[in-house]
Tab-separated table of C-alpha atoms in Angstrom:
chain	number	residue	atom	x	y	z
A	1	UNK	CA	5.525	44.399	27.896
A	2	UNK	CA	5.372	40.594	28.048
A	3	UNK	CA	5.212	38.973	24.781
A	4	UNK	CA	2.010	36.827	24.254
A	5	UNK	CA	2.472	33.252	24.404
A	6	UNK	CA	1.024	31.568	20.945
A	7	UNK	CA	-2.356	30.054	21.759
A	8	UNK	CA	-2.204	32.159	24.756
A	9	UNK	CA	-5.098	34.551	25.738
A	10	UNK	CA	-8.288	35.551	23.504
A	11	UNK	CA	-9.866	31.977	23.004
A	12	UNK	CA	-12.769	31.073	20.195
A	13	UNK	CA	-15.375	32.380	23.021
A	14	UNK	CA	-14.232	35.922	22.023
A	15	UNK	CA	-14.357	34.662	17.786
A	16	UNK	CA	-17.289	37.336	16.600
A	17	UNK	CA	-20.801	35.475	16.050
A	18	UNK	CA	-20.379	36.260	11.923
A	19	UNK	CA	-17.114	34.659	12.457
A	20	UNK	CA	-17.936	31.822	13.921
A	21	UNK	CA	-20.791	31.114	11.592
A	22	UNK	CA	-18.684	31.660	8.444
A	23	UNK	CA	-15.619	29.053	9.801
A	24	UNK	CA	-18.499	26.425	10.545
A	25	UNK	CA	-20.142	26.893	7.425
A	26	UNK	CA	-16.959	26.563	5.035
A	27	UNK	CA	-15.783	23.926	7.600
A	28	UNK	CA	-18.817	21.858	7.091
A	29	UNK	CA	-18.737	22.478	3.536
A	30	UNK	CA	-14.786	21.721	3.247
A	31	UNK	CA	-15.447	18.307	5.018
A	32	UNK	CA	-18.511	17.218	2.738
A	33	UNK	CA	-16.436	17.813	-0.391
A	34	UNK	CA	-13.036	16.210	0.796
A	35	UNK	CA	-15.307	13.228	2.767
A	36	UNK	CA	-16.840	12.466	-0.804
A	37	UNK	CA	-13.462	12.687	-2.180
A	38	UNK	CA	-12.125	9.716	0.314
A	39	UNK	CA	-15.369	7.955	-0.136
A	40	UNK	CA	-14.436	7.448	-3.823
A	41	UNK	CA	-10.741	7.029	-3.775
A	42	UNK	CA	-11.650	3.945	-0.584
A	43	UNK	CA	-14.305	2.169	-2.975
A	44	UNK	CA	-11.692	2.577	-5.696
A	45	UNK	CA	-14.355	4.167	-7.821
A	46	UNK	CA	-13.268	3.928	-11.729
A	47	UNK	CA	-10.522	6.658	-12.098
A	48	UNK	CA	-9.986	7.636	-8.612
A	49	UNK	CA	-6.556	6.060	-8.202
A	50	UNK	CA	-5.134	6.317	-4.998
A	51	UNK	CA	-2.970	5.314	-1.735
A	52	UNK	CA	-6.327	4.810	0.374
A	53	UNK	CA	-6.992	1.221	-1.181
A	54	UNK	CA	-3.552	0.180	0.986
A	55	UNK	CA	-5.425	1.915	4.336
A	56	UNK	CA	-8.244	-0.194	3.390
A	57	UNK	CA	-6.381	-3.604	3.096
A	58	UNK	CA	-4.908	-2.987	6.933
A	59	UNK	CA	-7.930	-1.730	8.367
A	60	UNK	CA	-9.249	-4.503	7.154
A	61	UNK	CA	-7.064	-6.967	8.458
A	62	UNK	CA	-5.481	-7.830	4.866
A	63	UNK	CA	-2.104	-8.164	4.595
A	64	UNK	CA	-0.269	-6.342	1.795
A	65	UNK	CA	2.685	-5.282	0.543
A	66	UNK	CA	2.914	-2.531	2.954
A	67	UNK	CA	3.704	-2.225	6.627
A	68	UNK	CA	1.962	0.955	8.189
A	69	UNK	CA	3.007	0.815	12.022
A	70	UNK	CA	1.543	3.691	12.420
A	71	UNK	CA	-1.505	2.815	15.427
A	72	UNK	CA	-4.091	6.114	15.852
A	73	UNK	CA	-4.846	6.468	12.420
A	74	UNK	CA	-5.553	2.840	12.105
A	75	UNK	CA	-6.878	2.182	15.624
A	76	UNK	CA	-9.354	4.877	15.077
A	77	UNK	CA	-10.367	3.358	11.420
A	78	UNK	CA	-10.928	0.263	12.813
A	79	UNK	CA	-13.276	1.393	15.229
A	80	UNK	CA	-15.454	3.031	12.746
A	81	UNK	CA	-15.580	-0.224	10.948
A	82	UNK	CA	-17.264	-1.894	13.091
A	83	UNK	CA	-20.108	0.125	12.068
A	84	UNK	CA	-19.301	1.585	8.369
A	85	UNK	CA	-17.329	-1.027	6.904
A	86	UNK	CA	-13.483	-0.451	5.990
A	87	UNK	CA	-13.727	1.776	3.326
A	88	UNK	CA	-16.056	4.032	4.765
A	89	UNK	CA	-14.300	4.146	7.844
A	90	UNK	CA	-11.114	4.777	6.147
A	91	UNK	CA	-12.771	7.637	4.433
A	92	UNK	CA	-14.444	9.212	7.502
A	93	UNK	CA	-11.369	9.092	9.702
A	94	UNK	CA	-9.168	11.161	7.241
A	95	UNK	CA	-11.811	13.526	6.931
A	96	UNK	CA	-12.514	14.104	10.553
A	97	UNK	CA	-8.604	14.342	11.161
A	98	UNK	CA	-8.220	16.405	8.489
A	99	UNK	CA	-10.634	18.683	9.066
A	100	UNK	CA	-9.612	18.654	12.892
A	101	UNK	CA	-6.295	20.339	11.068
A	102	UNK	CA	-8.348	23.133	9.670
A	103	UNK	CA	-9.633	24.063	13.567
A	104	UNK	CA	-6.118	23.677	15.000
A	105	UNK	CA	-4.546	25.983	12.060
A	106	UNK	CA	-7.263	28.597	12.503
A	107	UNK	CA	-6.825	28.435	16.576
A	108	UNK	CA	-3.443	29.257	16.307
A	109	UNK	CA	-3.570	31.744	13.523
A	110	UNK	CA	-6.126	33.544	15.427
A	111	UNK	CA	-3.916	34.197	17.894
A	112	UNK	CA	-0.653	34.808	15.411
A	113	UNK	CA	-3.017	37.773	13.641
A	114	UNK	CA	-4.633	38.607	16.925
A	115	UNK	CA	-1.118	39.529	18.520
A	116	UNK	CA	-0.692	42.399	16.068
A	117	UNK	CA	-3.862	43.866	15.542
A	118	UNK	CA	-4.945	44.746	19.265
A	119	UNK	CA	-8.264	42.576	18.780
A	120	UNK	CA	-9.330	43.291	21.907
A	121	UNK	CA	-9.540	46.638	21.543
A	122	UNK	CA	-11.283	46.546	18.140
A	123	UNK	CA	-14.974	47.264	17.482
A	124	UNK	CA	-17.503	44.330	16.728
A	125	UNK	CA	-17.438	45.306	13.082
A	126	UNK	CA	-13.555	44.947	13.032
A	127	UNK	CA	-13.452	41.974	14.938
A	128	UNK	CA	-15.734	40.279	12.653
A	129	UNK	CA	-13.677	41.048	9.742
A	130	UNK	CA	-10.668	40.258	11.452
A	131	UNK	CA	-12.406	36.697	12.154
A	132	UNK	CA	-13.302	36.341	8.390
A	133	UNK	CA	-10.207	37.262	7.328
A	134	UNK	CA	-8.066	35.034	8.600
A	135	UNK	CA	-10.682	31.634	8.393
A	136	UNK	CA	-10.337	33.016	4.724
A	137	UNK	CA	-6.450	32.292	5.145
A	138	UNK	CA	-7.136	28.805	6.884
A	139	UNK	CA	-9.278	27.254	3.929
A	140	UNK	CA	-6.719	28.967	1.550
A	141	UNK	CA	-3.814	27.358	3.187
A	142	UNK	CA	-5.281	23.830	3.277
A	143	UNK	CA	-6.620	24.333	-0.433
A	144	UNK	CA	-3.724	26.026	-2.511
A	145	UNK	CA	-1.158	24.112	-4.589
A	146	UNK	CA	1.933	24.544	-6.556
A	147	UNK	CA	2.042	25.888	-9.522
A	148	UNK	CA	1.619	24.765	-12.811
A	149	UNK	CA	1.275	25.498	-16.304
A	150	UNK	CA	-2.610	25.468	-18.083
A	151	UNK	CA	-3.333	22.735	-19.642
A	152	UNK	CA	-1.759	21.883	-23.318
A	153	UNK	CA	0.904	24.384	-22.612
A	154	UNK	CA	4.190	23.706	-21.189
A	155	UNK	CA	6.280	25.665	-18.830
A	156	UNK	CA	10.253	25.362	-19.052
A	157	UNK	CA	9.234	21.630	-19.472
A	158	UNK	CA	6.315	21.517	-17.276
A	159	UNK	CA	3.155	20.710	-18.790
A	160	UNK	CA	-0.357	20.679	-17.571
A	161	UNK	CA	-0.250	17.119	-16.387
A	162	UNK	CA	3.175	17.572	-14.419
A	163	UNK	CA	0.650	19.246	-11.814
A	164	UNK	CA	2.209	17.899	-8.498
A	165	UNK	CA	5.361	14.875	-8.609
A	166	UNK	CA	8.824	17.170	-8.274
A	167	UNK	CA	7.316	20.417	-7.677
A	168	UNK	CA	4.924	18.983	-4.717
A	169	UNK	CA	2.404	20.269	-2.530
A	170	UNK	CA	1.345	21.473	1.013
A	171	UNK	CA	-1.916	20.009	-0.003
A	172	UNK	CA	-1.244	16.059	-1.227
A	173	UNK	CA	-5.077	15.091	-1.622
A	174	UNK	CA	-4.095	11.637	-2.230
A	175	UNK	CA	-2.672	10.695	1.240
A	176	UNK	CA	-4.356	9.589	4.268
A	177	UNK	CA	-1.764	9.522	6.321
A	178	UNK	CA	0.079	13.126	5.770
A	179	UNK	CA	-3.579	14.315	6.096
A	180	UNK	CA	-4.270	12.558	9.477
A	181	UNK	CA	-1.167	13.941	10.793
A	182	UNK	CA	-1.451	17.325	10.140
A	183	UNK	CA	-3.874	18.436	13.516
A	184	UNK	CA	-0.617	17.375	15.688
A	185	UNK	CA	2.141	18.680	13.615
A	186	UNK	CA	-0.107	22.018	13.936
A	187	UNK	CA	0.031	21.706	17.734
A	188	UNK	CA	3.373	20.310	17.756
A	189	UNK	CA	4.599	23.075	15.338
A	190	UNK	CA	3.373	26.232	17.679
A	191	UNK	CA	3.854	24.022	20.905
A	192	UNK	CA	7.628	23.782	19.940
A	193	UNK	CA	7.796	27.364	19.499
A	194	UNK	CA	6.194	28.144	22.324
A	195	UNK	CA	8.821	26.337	24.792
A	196	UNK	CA	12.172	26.719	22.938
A	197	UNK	CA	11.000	30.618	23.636
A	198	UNK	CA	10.431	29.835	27.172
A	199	UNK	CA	12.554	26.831	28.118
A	200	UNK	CA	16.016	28.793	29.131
A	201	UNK	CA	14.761	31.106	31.577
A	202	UNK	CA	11.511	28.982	33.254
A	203	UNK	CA	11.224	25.355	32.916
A	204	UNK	CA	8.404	23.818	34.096
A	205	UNK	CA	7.197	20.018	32.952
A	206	UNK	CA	4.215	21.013	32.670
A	207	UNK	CA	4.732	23.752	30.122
A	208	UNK	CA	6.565	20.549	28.117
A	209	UNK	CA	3.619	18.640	27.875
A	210	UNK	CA	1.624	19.948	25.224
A	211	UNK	CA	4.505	19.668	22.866
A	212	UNK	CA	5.592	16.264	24.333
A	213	UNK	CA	2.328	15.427	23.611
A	214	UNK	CA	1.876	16.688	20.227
A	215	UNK	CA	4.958	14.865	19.139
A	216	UNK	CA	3.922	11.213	20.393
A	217	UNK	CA	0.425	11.795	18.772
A	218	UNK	CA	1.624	12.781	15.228
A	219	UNK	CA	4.629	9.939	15.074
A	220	UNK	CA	2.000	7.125	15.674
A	221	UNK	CA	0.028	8.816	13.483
A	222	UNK	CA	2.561	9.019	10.452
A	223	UNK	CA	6.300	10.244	11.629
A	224	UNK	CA	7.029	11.937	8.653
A	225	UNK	CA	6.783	15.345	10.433
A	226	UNK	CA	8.667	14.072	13.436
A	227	UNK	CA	11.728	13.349	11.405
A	228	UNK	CA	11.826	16.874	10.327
A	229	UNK	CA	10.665	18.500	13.339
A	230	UNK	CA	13.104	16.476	16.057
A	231	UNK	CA	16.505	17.277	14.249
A	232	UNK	CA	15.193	21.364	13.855
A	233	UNK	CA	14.323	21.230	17.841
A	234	UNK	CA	17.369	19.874	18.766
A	235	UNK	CA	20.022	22.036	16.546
A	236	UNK	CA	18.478	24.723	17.990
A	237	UNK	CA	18.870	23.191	21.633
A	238	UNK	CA	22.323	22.853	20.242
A	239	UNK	CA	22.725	26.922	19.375
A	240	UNK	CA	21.185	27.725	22.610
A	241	UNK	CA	23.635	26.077	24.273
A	242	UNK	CA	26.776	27.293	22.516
A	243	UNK	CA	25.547	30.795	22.909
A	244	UNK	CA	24.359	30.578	26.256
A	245	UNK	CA	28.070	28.849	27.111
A	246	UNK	CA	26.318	25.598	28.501
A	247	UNK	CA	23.967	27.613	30.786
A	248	UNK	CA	20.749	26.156	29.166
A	249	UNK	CA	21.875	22.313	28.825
A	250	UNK	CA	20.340	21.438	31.700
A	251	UNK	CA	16.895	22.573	30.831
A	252	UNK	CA	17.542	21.302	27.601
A	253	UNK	CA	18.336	17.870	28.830
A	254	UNK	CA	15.208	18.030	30.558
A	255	UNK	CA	13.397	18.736	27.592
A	256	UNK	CA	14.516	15.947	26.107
A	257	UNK	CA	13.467	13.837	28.457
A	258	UNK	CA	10.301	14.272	27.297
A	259	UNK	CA	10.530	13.348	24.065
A	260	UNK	CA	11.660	9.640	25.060
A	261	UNK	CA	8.364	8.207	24.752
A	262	UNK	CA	8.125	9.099	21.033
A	263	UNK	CA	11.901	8.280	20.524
A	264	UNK	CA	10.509	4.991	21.936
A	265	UNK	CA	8.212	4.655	19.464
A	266	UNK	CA	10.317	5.924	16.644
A	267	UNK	CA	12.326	2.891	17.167
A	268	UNK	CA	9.461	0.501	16.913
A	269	UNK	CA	8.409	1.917	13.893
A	270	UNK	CA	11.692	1.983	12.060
A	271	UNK	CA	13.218	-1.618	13.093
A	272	UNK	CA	9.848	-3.185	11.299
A	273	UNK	CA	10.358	-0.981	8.203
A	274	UNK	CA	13.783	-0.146	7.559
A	275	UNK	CA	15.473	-4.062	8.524
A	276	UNK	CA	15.524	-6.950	7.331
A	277	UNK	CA	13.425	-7.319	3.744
A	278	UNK	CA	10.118	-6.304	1.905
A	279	UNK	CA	7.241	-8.195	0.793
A	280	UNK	CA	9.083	-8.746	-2.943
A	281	UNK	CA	12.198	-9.970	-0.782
A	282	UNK	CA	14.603	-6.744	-1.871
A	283	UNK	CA	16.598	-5.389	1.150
A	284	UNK	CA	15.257	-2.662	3.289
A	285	UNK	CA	17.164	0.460	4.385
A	286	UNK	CA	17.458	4.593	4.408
A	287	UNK	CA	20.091	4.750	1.405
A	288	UNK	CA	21.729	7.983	0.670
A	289	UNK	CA	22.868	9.738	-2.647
A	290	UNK	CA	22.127	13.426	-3.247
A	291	UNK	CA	18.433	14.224	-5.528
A	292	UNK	CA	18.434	10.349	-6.588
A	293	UNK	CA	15.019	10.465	-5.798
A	294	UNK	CA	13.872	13.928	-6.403
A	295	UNK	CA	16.013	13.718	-9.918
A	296	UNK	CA	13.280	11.065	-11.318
A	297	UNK	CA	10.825	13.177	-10.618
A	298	UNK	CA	12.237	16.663	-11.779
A	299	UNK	CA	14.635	17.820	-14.152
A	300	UNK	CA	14.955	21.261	-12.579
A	301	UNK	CA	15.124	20.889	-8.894
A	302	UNK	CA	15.256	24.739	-8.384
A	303	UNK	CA	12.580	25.501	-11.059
A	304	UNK	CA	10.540	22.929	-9.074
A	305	UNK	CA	11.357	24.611	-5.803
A	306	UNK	CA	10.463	28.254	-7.470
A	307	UNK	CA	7.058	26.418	-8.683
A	308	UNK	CA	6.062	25.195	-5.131
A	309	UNK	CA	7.345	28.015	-3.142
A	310	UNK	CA	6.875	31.308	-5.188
A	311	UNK	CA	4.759	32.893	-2.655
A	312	UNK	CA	6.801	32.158	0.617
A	313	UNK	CA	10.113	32.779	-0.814
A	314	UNK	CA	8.927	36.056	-2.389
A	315	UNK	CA	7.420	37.274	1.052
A	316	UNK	CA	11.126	36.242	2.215
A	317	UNK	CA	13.375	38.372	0.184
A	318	UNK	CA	10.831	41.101	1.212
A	319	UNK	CA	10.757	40.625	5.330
A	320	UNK	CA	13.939	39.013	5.846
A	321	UNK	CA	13.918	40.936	8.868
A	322	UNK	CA	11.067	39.150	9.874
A	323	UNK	CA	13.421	35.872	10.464
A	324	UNK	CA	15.298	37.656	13.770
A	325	UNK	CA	12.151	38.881	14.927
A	326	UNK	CA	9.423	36.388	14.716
A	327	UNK	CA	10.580	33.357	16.197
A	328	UNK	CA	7.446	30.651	14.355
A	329	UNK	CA	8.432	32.431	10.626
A	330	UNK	CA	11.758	31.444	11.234
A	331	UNK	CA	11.138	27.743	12.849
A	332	UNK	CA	9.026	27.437	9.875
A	333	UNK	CA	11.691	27.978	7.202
A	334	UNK	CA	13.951	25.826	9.458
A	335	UNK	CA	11.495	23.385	9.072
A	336	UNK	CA	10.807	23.376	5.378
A	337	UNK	CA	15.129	23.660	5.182
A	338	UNK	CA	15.747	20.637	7.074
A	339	UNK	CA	12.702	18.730	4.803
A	340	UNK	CA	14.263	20.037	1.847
A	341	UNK	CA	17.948	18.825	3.016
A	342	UNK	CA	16.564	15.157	3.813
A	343	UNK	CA	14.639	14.536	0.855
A	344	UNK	CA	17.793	15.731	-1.134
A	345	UNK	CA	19.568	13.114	0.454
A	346	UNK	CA	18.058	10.237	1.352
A	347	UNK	CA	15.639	7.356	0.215
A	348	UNK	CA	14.294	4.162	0.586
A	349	UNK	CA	15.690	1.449	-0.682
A	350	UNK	CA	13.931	-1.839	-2.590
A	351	UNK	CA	10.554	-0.982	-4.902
A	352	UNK	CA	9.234	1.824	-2.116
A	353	UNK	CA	12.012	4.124	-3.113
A	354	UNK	CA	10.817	5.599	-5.937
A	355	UNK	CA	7.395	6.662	-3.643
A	356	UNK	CA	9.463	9.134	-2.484
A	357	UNK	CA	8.517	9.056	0.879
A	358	UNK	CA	10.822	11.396	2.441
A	359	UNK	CA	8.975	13.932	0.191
A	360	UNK	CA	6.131	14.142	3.192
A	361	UNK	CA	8.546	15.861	5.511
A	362	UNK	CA	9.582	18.204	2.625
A	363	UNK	CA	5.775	19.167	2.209
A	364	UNK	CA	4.833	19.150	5.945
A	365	UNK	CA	7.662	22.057	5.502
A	366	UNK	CA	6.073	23.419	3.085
A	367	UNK	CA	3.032	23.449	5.448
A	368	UNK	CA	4.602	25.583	7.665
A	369	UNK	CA	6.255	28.038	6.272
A	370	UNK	CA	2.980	28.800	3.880
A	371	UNK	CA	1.278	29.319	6.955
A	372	UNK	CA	3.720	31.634	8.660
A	373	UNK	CA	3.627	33.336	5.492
A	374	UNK	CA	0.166	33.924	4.920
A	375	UNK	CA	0.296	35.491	8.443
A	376	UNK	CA	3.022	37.842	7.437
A	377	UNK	CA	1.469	38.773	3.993
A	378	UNK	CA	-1.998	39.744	6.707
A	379	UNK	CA	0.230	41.204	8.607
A	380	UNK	CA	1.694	43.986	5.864
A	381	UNK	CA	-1.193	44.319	4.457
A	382	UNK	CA	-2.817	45.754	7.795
A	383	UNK	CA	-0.045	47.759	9.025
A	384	UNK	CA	0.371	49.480	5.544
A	385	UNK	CA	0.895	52.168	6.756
A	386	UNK	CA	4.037	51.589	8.334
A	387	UNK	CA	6.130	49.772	5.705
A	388	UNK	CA	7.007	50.917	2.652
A	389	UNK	CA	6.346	46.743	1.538
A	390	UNK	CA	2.974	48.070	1.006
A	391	UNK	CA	3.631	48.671	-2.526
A	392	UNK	CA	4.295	45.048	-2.957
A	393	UNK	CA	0.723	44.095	-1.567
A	394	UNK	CA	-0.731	43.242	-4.661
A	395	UNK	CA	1.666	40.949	-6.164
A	396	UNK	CA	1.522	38.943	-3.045
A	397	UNK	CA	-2.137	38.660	-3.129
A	398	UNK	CA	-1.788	38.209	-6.753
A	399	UNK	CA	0.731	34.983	-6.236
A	400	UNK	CA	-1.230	34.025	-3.867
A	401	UNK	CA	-4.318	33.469	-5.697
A	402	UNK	CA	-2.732	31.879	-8.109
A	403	UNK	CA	-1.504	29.404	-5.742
A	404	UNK	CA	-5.024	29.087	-4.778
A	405	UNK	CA	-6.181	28.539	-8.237
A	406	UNK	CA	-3.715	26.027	-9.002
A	407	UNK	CA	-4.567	24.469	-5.398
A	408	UNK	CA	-8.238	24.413	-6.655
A	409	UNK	CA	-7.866	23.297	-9.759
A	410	UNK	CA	-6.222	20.335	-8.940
A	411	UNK	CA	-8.446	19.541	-6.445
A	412	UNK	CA	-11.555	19.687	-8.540
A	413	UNK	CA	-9.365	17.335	-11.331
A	414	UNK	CA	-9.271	15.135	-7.884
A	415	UNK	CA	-13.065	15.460	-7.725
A	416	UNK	CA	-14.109	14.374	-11.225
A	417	UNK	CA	-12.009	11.169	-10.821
A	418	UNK	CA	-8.236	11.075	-12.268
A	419	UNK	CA	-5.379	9.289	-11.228
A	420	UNK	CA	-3.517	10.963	-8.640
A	421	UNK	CA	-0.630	8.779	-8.986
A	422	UNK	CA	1.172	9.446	-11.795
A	423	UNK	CA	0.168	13.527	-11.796
């Protein structure tokens, strides 16, 4: 039997009617409370500290200390300036692209879930609980958090207000950008699946093009992502090639291809940013020493790592068999792996270094492989019956919510107006 293609087959015209009402419901609602959340952080209301009043400066035309040569978000900002204002339009811009993330999460999850619970031959009553189920997942994903200690209590050294910086987040509230970006490192994410399945034994151009695609869109947008996702693709170009004895490098080469225009792109970006000096005259660069950043932050790397990743790496040591077999779980830890690696590694030099900014890749992996996880965790829960991981069930759920709690908790500290830069 052919395997489904993800995003193939079943499309949101088959989603149930419940189901459908329920995802625009909590999408609406989702929206409203993150819009008023970039509504206050853009007017800099007392307390809600921010990056957004550095989005407003540049959409606004005002130079600053920072250069963002990064065109769609912006572009699209200043468009809705003309008519809100900067700091409105800044505000509405991240929300719409964020919540644009939700829809592209929940499109492909549907059909991650969908592949292994023969939807279509399900009753309406099943269907519309499978629906539910997994837009339940989708708002969970883009709400839960690391985790943290309660508040006055400390945790081998982490305290209530050590709630994000060194353990870190799929979910960074704070940040335009990251959240603008995350609708095309979906698509890019599945898209990239989808052909290095394919690629080998039918190559067609246009079967590159939604990935292509993808890419370009989320490096103009931020390329945080891109750095993390370009060096996965093309190692495992690389193994294909070894194990294929140089059979697949032409393909390859023509996959490639069409990622020039965002290695195009990538270059404009970086020569303005990582050259010449800053706005405080220090020198500009990608320096390299191992956890110099991270270390400022932390003072347990791995407790940090255990604190941000407790579900997915449990649900790992459990399905590890899961890695041969399902070919997004294990781009997904390859992912969050290569984020990892770079942030270990390298920084930015001058004042920006300590903004950790190669920390957005590590969390875009973090992204992903939450995701992929939440899929599997659906996925052993429904097929109970044929796993003997059953009995593990409820301390995944359990973890889980507790990632959700945390998620939520910090979010509604967000909401009542705290500084969000010095968690």
């Amino acid at each position: 039997m052919k395997q489904m293609r993800i995003g193939e087959k079943i499309g949101w015209s088959k989603e149930s009617r419940i189901g459908r009402l329920v995802f625009i419901l909590l999408l609406f609602l989702y929206t409203g409370v993150m819009l008023y959340l970039f509504l206050m952080q853009c007017y800099e209301v007392p307390d809600f500290i921010s990056d957004m009043p550095a989005y407003v400066e540049k959409t606004a035309g005002i130079a600053g200390d920072y250069e963002f040569p990064y065109p769609l978000f912006f572009t699209v900002a200043k468009l809705f300036a003309v008519f809100l204002g900067a700091p409105a339009a800044v505000a509405v811009t991240t929300a719409i692209l964020n919540s644009f993330g939700v829809c592209t999460a929940k499109y492909y999850m549907n059909r991650q879930v969908r592949s292994f619970v023969c939807y279509e031959e399900m009753s309406e009553k099943k269907r519309c609980m499978t629906d539910i189920c997994v837009t339940g997942a989708v708002f969970a994903l883009f709400l839960l958090g690391n985790l943290y200690s309660p508040k006055n209590t400390a945790f081998f050294g982490f305290d209530y207000a050590y709630r994000c910086m060194g353990i870190y987040t799929p979910n960074p509230v704070w940040n335009a950008t990251y959240m603008a970006t995350r609708p095309f490192a979906v698509i890019c994410f599945f898209e990239a699946v989808n052909l290095l399945s394919e690629y080998r034994e039918n190559f067609q151009w246009k079967k590159c093009v939604p990935f292509a695609l993808s890419l370009f869109l989320t490096t103009i947008t931020k390329p945080s992502y891109t750095l993390v996702v370009v060096p996965v693709f093309g190692l495992v170009l690389l193994f294909h090639a070894i194990r294929s004895k140089g059979k697949s490098l032409k393909n390859a080469f023509f996959v490639c291809v069409t990622m020039i225009p965002t290695g195009i792109d990538l270059l404009y970006q970086y020569s303005g940013v990582f050259s010449g000096t800053n706005a405080l005259g220090e020198e500009t660069g990608i320096g390299f020493a191992f956890a110099k950043v991270w270390g400022n932050f932390s003072s347990n790397i791995p407790l940090s790592i255990v604190m941000g990743m407790a579900l997915p790496l449990g649900v790992l040591v459990l399905n590890l068999g899961e890695l041969k077999k399902n070919g997004a779980y294990r781009f997904a830890w390859l992912n969050y792996l290569m984020g990892a690696g770079m942030f270990l590694v390298l920084y930015e030099k001058g004042f920006r270094m300590l903004h950790a900014n190669f920390s957005w890749g590590y969390m875009h992996g973090m992204f992903f492989v939450f995701l992929m996880t939440l899929v599997l965790v659906i996925k052993n829960t429904v097929q109970w019956r044929k796993s003997w991981r059953i009995i593990f069930a409820a301390a995944e759920w359990a973890v889980l919510l507790a990632h959700l709690a945390c998620g939520l908790n910090f979010l509604w500290y967000a909401l009542q107006g705290n500084d969000l830069a010095g968690f």
